[in-house]
Each structure stands twice: as C-alpha cells, then as structure tokens.
CSV table of C-alpha atoms in Angstrom, one decimal:
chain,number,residue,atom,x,y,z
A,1,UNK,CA,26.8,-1.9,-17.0
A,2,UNK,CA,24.2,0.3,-15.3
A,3,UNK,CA,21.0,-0.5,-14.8
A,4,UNK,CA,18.0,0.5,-16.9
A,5,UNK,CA,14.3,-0.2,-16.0
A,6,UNK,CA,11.1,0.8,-18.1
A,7,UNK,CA,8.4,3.4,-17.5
A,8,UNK,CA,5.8,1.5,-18.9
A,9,UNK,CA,6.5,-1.3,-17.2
A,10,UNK,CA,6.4,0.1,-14.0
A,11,UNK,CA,3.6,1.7,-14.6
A,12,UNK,CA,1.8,-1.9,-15.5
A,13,UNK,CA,3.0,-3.5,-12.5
A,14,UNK,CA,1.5,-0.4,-10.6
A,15,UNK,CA,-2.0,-0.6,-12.5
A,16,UNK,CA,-1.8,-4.3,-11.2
A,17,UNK,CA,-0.1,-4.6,-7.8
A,18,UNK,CA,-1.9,-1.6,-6.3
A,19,UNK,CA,-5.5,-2.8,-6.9
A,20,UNK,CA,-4.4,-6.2,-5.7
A,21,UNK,CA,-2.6,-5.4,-2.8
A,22,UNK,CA,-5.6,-2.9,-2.0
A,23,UNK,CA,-8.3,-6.0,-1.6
A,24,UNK,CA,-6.1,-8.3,-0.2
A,25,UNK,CA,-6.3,-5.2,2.9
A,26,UNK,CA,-9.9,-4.4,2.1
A,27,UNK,CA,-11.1,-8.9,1.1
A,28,UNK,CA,-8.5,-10.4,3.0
A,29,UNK,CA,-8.3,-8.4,6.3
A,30,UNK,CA,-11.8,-6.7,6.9
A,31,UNK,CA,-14.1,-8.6,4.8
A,32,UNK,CA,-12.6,-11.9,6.0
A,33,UNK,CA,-12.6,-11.4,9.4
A,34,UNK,CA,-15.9,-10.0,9.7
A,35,UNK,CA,-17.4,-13.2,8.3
A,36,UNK,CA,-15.0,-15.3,10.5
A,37,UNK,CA,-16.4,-13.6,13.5
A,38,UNK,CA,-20.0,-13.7,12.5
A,39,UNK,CA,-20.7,-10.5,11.1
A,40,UNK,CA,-22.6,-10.0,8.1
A,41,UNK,CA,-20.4,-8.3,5.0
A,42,UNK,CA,-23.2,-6.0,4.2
A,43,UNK,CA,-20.6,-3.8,1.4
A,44,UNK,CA,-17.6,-4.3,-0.4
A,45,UNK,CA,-16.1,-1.3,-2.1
A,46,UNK,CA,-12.8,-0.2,-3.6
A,47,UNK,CA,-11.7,1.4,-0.5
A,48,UNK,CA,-14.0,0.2,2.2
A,49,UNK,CA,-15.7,-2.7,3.6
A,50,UNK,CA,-18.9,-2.0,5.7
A,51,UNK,CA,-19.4,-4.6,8.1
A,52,UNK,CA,-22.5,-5.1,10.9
A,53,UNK,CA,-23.6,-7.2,13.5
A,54,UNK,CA,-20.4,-7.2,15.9
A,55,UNK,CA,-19.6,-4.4,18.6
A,56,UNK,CA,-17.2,-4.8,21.3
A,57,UNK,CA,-13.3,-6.7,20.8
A,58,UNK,CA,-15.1,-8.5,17.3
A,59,UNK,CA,-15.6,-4.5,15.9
A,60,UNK,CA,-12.1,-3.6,16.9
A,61,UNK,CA,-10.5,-7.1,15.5
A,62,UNK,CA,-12.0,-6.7,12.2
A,63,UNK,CA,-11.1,-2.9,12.1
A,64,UNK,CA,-7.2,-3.8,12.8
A,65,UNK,CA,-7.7,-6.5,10.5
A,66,UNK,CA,-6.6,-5.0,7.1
A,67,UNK,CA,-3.2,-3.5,8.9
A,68,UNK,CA,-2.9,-6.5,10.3
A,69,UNK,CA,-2.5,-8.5,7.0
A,70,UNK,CA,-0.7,-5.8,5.3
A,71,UNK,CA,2.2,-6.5,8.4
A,72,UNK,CA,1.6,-10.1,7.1
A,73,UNK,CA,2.1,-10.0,3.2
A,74,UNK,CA,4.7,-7.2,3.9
A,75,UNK,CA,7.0,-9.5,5.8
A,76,UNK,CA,6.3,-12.5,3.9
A,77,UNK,CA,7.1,-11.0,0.8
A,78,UNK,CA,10.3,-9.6,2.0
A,79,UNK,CA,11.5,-13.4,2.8
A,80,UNK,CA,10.9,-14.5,-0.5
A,81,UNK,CA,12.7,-11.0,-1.9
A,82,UNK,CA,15.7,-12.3,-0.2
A,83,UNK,CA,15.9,-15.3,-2.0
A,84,UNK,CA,14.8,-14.2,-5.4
A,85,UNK,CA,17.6,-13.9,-8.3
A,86,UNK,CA,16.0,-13.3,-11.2
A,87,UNK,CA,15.5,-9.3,-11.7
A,88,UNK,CA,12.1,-9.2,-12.5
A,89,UNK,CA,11.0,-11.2,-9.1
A,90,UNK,CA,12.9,-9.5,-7.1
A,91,UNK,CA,11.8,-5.6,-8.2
A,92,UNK,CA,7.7,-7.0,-8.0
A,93,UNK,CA,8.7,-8.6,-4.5
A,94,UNK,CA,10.0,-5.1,-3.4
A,95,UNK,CA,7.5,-3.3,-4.3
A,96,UNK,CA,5.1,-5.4,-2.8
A,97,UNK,CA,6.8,-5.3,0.6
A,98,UNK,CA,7.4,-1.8,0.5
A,99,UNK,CA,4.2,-1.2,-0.5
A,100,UNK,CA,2.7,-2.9,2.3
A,101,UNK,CA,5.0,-2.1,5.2
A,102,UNK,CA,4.7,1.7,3.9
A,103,UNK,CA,0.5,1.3,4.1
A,104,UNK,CA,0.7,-0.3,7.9
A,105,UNK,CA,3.0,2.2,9.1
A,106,UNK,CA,1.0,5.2,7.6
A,107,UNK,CA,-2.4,3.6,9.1
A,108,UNK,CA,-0.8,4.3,12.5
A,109,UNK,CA,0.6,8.2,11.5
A,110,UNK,CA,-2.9,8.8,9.7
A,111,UNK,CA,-5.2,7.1,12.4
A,112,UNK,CA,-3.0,9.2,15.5
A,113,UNK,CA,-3.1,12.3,13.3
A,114,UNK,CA,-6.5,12.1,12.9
A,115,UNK,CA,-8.5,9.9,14.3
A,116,UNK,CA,-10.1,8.5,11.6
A,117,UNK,CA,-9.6,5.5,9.8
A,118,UNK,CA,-9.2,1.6,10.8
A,119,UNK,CA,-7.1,3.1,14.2
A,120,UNK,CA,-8.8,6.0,14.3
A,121,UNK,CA,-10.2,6.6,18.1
A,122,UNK,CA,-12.3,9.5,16.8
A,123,UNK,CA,-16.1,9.5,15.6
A,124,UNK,CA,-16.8,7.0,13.1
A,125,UNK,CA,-13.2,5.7,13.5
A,126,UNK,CA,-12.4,1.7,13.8
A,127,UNK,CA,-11.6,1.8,17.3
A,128,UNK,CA,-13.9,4.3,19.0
A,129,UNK,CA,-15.0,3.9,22.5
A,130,UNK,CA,-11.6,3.0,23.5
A,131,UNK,CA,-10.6,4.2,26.9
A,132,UNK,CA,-7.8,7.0,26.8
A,133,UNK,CA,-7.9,7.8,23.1
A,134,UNK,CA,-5.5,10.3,23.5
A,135,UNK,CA,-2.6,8.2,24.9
A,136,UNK,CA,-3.9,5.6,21.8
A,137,UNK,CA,-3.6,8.4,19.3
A,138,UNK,CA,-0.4,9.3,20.5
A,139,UNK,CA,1.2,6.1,20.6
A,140,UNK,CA,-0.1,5.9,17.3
A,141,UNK,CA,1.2,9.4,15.8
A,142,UNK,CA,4.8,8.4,17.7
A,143,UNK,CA,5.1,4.7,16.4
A,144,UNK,CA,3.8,5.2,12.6
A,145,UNK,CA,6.4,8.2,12.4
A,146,UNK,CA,9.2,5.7,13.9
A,147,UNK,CA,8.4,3.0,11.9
A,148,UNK,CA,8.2,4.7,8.5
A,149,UNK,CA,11.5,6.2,8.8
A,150,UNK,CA,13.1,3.1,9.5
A,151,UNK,CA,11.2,1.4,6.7
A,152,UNK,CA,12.4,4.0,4.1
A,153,UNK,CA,15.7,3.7,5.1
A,154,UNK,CA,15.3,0.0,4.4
A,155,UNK,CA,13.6,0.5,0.9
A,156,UNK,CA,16.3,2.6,0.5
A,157,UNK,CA,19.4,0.3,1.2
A,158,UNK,CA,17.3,-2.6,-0.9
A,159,UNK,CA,16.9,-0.9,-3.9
A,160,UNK,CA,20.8,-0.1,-3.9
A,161,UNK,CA,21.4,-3.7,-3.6
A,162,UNK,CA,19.4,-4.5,-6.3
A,163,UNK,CA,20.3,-1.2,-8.7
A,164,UNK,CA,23.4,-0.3,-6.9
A,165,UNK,CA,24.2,3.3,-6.2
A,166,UNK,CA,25.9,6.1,-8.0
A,167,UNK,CA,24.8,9.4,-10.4
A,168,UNK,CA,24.2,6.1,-12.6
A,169,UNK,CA,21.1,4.9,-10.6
A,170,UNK,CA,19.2,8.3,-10.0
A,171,UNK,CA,17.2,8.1,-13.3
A,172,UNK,CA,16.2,4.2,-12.7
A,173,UNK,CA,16.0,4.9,-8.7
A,174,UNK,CA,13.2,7.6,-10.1
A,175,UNK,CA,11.7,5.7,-12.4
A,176,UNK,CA,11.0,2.7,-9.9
A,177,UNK,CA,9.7,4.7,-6.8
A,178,UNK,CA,8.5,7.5,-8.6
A,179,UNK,CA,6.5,6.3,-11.3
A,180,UNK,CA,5.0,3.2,-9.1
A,181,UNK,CA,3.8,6.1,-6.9
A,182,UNK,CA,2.3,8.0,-9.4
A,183,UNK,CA,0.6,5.2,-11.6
A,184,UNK,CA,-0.8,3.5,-7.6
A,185,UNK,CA,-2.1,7.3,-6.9
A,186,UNK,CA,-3.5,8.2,-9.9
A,187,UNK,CA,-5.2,4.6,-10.3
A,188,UNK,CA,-6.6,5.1,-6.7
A,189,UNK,CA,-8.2,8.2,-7.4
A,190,UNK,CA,-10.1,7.2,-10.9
A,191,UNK,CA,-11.4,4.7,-8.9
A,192,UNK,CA,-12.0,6.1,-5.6
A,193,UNK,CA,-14.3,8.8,-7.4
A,194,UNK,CA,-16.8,6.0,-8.9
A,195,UNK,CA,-17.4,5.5,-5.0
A,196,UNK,CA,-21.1,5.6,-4.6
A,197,UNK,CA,-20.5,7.0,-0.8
A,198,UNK,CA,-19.0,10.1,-2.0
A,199,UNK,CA,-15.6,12.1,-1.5
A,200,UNK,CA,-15.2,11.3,1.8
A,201,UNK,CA,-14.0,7.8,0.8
A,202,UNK,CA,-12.2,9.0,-1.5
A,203,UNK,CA,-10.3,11.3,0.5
A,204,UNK,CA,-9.7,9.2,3.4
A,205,UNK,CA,-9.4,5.4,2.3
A,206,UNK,CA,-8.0,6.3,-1.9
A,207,UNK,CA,-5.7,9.4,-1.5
A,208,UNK,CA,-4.6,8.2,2.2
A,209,UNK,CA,-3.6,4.8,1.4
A,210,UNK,CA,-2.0,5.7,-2.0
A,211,UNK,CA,-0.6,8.6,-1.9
A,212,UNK,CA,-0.5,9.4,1.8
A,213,UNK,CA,0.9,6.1,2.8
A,214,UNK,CA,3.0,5.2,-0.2
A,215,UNK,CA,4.4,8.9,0.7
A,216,UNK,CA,8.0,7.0,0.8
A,217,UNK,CA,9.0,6.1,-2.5
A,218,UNK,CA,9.0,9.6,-2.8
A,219,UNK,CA,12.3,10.2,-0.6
A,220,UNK,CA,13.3,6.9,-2.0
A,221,UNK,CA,13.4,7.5,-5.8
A,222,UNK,CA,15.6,11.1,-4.6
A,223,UNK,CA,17.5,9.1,-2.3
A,224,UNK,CA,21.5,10.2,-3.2
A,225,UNK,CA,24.4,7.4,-2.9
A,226,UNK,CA,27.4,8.9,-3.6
A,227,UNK,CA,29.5,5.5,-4.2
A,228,UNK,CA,29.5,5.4,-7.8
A,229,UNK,CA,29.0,1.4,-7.8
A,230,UNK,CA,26.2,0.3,-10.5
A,231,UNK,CA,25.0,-2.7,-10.9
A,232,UNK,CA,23.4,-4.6,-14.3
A,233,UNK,CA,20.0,-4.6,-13.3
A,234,UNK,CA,17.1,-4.6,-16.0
A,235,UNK,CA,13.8,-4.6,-16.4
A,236,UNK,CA,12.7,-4.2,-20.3
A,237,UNK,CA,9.5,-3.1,-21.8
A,238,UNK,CA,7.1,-5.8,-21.3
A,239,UNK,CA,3.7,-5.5,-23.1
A,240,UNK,CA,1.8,-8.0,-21.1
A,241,UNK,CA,2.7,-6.8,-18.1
A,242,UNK,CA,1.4,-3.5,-19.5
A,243,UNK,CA,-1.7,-4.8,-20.8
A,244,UNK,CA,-2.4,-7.5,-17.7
A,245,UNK,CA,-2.0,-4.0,-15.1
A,246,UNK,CA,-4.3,-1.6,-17.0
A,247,UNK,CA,-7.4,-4.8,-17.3
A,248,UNK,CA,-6.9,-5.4,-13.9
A,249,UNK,CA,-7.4,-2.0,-12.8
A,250,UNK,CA,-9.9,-1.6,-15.2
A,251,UNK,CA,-11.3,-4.7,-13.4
A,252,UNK,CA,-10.9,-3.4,-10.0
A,253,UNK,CA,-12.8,-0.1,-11.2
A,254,UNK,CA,-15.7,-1.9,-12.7
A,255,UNK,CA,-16.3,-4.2,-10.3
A,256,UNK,CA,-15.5,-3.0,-6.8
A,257,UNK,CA,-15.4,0.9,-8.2
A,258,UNK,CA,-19.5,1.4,-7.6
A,259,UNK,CA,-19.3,-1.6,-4.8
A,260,UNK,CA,-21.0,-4.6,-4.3
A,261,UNK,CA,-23.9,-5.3,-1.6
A,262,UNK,CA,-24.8,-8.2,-0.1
C-alpha cells in the first residue's frame, strides 16, 4: 500500500505550525529573555521583538536567544518523533523539528552571509561590537552551511522511514515538503507586509526565516530513492485541522501582524 497524504491538510498544519513555531523564537527566546534579564519588552511584532535597557553579554544573550530555543524545541521534538506511532503525530513532530533545526542552522548561513540578523556582526545586527567579526562571520557562513546539509540529509532519511522510498513516494514526498514550504512562506509574507516598520522586516526576519531558512524541504520533497520500498502511511483530509491553521494565522496576522507596544 503506498502512502497518500493531503494537500489541504498540509497546508492547515503549515497555516498553524509556522506562526506558532515563529513566536515561540520571537515570545519564547527574545521576548522572554529580555524580561528575564531586566530589560524592558518595549515591541512585539510578527517577526521581531525590540528590546531596551541592556547592552553588553545581556544584549548578545537575548539576541542568541530565539536560535537558541529553536536548537531546543528542534531536539526535543525529534525525541518524542522517535517514539510516536500514530501517523499523524509523527508527520506534525517532523515537521516541527525540521522546521526548527532548518531555522537555527539558516540563522548562522544568513547572519555570516550578511551580517544582519540575531548573529549578525554588522550594523544593527544582534551581536555588533564583537571583537573580530570577520572570524565570527566566518565561522558562522562555514558552520550554518555544515549543519544544514547534514540536517537535510536527516529530514531526508526520516521521511523515508516514515513514507518509505520508491517512484511511489515522490508525489507524497512533494506534497509534504513542498506544500508545507509554500503554505509557511506565503503565510509569512501576508503577514510580514502588515509590519508597521516597513519592508525591511519583512525582507529580513519573514522571507529569511520562511523561505530562506526552511530553503530545505525544497531538496527534500525532490529527494530520489531508488529502492522501490513504500510504506502505508496516511494522512486524510482533515477539516479542522484546515480550519484551526487558517484562524490561527489569521490570529497571528491580527494580532502580532501591526505589533503590539508596551
């Protein structure tokens, strides 16, 4: 029997997962350590958390803070994808482990690329005023590369075990990555343009941590396994999964989409 997984579905679980997993990096990394540090959470947006009153190791902590928990819910949600049986579980627990090791590794490529962002060493980026930014950038540029390939080539081997392989799996294999990569991207972007802080944001924290960093289920949903050995996984249409993803990011949009001040 081979497997067969719904677009819709997927879809749903991307309206829902990627707006979740974005303030979990954005509420429970930046926002949280700021106020655990004694800053002041003067903004909350979508994409972005503006934080003042600390400078110095406090300024860095909470700007490697959102990577940081990514890491976190990435490997913690991996365990418990190793123990899950049931077909649904396991396919939200993978994608919300490759979602988040995906993001952490592309902060580092971005941030040594650039030199903007959380890592960035550049002008207005998390970890300015470092000493030898260069050597930091590179380091950067040299581990996010390293790690993403090896975490793409892990998504890749979990999804077989779940799907299996074969010309049987390619149109589910797509249908997974693919259209959770498209549904997180496009959902990021209708939201990142209500940003009241302009394009900018939208560019660098929306399109880079959707798109840019979830870059992988790209080469995961053409990934090619020639071992014609399916496997009776499923995933039928589910309507309140459909319905519970789009409120959410409807949610996420209306609440978080202009930003809140405090």
């Amino acid at each position: 029997m081979k497997p067969n997984v719904d677009l819709l579905t997927i879809l749903g679980l991307s309206m829902a997962i990627h707006p979740l997993l974005t303030m979990w990096h954005e509420i429970g990394g930046h926002a949280v350590a700021c106020a655990a540090l004694g800053g002041h959470v003067a903004t909350i947006g979508a994409y972005y958390v503006d934080c003042t009153g600390l400078a110095g190791w406090r300024s860095v902590v909470v700007s490697c803070a959102g990577v940081t928990v990514n890491a976190v819910l990435a490997v913690w949600a991996y365990a418990l994808w190793t123990r899950a049986t049931q077909d649904r579980a396991r396919l939200v627990l993978w994608l919300i482990w490759v979602s988040e090791a995906f993001v952490a590794a592309g902060y580092f490529a971005f941030s040594g690329v650039s030199g903007f962002g959380d890592l960035g060493t550049g002008e207005g980026g998390g970890l300015e005023g470092l000493p030898m930014p260069v050597v930091i950038r590179v380091g950067e540029l040299l581990f996010g590369i390293a790690a993403y390939i090896l975490l793409v080539r892990a998504a890749i081997r979990s999804l077989n075990g779940m799907i299996g392989t074969g010309p049987q799996t390619d149109a589910v294999r797509k249908t997974i990555a693919h259209g959770f990569y498209a549904g997180a991207g496009a959902g990021a972007i209708l939201v990142g343009l209500l940003n009241p802080v302009g394009l900018i944001i939208t560019i660098m924290s929306a399109v880079a941590s959707s798109f840019g960093g979830l870059a992988g289920f790209i080469s995961v949903g053409y990934a090619i396994a020639p071992l014609d050995a399916p496997k009776p996984f499923s995933l039928a249409r589910n309507r309140p999964v459909i319905i519970g993803g789009a409120a959410i990011l409807i949610a996420f949009a209306a609440i978080l989409g202009r930003s809140l001040y405090f």
